[in-house]
Every structure is written in C-alpha cells, then in structure tokens.
JSON list of C-alpha atoms in Angstrom, two decimals:
[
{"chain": "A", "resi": 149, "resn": "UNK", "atom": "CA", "xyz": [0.00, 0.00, 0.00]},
{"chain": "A", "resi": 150, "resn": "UNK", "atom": "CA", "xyz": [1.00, 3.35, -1.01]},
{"chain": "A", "resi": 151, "resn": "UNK", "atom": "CA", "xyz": [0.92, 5.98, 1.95]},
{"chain": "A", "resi": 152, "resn": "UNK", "atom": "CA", "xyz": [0.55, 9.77, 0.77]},
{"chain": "A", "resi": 153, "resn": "UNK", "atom": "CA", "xyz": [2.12, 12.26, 2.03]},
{"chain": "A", "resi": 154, "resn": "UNK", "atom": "CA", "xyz": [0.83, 16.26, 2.13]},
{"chain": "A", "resi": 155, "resn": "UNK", "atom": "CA", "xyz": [3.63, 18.71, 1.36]},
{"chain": "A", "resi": 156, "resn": "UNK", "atom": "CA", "xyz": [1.31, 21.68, 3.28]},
{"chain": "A", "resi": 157, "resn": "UNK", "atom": "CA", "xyz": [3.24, 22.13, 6.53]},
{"chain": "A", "resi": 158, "resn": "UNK", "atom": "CA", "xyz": [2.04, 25.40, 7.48]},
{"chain": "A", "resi": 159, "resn": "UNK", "atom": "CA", "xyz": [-1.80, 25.06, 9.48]},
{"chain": "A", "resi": 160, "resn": "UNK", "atom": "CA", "xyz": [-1.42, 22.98, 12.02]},
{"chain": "A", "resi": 161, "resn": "UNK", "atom": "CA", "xyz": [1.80, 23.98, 13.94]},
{"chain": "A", "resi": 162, "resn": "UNK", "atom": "CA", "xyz": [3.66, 20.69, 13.05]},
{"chain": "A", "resi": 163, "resn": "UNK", "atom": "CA", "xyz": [6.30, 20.56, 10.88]},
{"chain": "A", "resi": 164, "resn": "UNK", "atom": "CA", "xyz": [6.06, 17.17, 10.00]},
{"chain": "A", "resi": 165, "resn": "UNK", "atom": "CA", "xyz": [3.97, 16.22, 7.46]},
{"chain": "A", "resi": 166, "resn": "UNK", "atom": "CA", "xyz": [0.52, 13.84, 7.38]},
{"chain": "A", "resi": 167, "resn": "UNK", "atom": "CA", "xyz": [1.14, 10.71, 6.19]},
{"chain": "A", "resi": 168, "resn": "UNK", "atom": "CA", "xyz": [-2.35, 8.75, 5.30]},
{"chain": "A", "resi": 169, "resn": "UNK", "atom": "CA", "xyz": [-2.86, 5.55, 3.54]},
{"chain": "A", "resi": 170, "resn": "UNK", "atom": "CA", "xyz": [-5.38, 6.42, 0.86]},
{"chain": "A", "resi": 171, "resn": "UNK", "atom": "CA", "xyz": [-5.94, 2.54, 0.15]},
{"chain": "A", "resi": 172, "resn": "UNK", "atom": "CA", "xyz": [-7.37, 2.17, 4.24]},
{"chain": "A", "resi": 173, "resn": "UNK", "atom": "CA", "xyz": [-10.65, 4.22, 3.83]},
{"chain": "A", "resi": 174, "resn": "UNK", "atom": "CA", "xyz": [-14.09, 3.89, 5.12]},
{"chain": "A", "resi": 175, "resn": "UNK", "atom": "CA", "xyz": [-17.50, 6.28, 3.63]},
{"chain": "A", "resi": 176, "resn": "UNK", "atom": "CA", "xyz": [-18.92, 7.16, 6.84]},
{"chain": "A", "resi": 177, "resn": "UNK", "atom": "CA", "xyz": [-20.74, 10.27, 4.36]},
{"chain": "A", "resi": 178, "resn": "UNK", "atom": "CA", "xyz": [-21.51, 11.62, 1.26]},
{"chain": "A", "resi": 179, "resn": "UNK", "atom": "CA", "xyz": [-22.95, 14.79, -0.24]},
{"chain": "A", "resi": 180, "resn": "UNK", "atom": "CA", "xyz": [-23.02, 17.26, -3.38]},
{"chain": "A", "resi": 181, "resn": "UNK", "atom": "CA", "xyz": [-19.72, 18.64, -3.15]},
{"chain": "A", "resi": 182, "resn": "UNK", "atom": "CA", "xyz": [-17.99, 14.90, -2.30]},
{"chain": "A", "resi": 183, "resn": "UNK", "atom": "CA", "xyz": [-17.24, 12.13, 0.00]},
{"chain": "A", "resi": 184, "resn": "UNK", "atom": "CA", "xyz": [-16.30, 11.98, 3.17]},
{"chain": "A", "resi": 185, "resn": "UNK", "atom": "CA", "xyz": [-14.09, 8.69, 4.41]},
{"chain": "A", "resi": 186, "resn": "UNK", "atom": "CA", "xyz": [-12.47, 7.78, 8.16]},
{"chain": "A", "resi": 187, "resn": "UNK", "atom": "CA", "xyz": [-8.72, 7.49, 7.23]},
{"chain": "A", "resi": 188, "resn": "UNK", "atom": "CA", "xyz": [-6.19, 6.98, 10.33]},
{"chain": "A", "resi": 189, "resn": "UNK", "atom": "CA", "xyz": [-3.19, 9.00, 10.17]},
{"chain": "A", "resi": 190, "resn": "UNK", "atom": "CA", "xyz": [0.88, 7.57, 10.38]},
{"chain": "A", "resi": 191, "resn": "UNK", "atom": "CA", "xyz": [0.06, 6.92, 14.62]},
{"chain": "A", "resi": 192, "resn": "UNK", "atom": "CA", "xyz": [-3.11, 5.36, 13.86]},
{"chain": "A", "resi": 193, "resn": "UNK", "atom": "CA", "xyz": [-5.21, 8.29, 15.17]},
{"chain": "A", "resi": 194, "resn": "UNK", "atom": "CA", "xyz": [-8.92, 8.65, 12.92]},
{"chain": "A", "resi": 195, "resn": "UNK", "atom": "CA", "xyz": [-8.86, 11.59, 10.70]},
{"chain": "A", "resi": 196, "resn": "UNK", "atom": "CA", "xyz": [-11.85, 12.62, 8.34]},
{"chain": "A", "resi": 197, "resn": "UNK", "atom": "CA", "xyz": [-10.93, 12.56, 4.67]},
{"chain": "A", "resi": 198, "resn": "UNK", "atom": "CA", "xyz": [-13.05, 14.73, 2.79]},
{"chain": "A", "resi": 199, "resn": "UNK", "atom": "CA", "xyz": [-12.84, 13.71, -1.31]},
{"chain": "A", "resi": 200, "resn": "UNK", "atom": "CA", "xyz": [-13.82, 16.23, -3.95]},
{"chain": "A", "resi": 201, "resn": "UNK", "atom": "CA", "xyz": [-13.73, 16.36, -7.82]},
{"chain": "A", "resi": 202, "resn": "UNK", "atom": "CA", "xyz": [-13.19, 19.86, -7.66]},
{"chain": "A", "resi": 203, "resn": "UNK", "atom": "CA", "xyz": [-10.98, 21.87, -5.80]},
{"chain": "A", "resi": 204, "resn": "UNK", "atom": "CA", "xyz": [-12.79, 23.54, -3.13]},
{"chain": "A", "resi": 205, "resn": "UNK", "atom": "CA", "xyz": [-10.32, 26.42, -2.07]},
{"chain": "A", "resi": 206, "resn": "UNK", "atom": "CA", "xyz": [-12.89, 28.91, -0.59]},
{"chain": "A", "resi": 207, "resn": "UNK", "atom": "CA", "xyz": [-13.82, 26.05, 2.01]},
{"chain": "A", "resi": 208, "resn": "UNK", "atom": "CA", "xyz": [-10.16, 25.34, 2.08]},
{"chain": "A", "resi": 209, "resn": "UNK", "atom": "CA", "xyz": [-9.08, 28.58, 2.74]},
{"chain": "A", "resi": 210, "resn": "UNK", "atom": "CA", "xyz": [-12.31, 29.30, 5.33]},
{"chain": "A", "resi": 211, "resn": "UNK", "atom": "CA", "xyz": [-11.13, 26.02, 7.31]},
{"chain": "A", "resi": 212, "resn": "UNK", "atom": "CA", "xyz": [-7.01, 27.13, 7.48]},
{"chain": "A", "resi": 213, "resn": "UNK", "atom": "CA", "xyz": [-8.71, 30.58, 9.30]},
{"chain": "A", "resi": 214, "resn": "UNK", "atom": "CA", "xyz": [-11.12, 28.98, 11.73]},
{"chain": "A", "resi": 215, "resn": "UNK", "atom": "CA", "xyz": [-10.36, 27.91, 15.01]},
{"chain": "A", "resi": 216, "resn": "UNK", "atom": "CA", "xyz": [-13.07, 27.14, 17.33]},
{"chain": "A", "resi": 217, "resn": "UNK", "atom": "CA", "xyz": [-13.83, 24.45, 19.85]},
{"chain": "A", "resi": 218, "resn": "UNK", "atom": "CA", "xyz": [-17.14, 23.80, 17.95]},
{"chain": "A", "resi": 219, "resn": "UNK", "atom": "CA", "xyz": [-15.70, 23.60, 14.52]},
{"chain": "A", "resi": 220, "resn": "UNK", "atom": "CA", "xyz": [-13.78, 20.75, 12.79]},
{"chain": "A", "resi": 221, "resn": "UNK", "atom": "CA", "xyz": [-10.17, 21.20, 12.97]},
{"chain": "A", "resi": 222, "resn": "UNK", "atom": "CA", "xyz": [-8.64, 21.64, 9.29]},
{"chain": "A", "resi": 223, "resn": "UNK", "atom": "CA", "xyz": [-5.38, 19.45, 8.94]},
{"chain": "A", "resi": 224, "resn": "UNK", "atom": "CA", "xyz": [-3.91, 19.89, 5.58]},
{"chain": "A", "resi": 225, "resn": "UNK", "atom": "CA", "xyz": [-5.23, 19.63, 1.51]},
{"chain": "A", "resi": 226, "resn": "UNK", "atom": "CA", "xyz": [-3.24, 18.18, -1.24]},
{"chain": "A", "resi": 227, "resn": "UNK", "atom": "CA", "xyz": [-4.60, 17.21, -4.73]},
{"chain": "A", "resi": 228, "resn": "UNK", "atom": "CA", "xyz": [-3.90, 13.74, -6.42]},
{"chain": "A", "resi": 229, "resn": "UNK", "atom": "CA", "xyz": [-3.86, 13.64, -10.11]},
{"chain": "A", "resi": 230, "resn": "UNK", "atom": "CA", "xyz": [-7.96, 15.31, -10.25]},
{"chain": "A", "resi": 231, "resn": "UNK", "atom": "CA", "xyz": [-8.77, 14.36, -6.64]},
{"chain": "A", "resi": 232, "resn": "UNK", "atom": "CA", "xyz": [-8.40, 16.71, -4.09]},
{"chain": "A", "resi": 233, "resn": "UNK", "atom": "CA", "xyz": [-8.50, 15.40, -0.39]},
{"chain": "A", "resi": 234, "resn": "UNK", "atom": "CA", "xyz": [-8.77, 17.74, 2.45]},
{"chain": "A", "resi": 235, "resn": "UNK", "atom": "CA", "xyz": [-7.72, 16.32, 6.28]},
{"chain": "A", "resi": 236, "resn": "UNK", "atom": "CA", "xyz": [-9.68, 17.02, 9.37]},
{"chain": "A", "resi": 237, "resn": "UNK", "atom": "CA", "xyz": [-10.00, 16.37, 12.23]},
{"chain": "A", "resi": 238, "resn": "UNK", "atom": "CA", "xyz": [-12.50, 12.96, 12.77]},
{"chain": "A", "resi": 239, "resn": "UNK", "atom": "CA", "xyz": [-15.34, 13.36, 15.10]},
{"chain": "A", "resi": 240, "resn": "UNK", "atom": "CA", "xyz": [-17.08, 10.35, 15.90]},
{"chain": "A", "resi": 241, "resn": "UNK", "atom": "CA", "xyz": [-21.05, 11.06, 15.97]},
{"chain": "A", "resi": 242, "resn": "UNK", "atom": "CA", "xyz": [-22.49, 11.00, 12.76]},
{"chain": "A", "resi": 243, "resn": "UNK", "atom": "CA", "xyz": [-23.50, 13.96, 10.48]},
{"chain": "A", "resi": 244, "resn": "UNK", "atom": "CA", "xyz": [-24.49, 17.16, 12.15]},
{"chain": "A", "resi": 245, "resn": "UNK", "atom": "CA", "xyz": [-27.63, 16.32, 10.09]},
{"chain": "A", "resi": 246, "resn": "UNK", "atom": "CA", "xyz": [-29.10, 14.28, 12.55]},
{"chain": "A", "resi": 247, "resn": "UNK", "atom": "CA", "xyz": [-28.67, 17.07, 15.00]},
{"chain": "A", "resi": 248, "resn": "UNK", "atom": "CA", "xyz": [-30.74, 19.37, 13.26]},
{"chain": "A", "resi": 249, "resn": "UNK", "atom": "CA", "xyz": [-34.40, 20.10, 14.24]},
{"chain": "A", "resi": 250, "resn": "UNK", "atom": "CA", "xyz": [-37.03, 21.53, 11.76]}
]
C-alpha cells in the first residue's frame, strides 16, 4: 500500500507532514460537493478525509482561518492527479444532520 504524504506544513503547527494511507478508507458520508471517508493518520489516530472532484479552495481557505472548539479542525489539503483530499480532524457522531431540528 502506497501511503501519501501532504507537502502543506504550514496550518497545524507541526512541521512534519501527514502521512495517510489512501488505500485504508471507510465512507462514513456523502454529499453534493464529495465524500467523506475515516482514514487513520501515520500513529493510527482517525482523521476525516473529505474527497472532492473539484478543488474547493474557498472552504479550504475558510477552514485554514477557523479555530473554534465547535468547529472541525482543518489538517492539511493536497490534490492527487484530479482528486483533491482535504484532512480534518475525525469526530465520531455522525453527520451534524441528525442534529438538526425543523
């Protein structure tokens, strides 16, 4: 298995990169703009690896800006051949969907 590795150092304070295996994935969610799949990161620790056709930068660039106890943590983004693949942080839970009352 082939482990990728992001070459963005600069959000989350560590200078070491994420390595992920993007062979070990699991859909735990899907929507218009993509997938979303629990990935584990080079210690094992869950991360959330959100998959979309098309680059995304204005979410990308909103996430690398936030940082609030009640919002996902943004990891890193890297693009693979047409896939881009942005990292967060995995909270276990479900979709805030099912949270939501009409």
């Amino acid at each position: 298995m082939k482990a990728v590795t992001s070459i963005l150092h600069k959000v989350t304070g560590s200078q070491s990169p994420i390595r992920w295996d993007e062979h070990d994935l699991t859909l735990i969610g899907s929507g218009s703009s993509g997938r979303v799949f629990l990935g584990k990161d080079q210690s094992r620790s869950p991360i959330a690896v959100k998959e979309a056709h098309i680059r995304e930068l204005d979410e990308v660039k909103l996430l690398q800006k936030l940082s609030h106890k009640n919002i996902v943590k943004y990891l890193r983004e890297e693009t693979k051949e047409e896939t881009s693949y942005i990292l967060l942080e995995y909270v276990p839970g479900g979709s805030i969907i099912l949270f939501q009352h009409i």
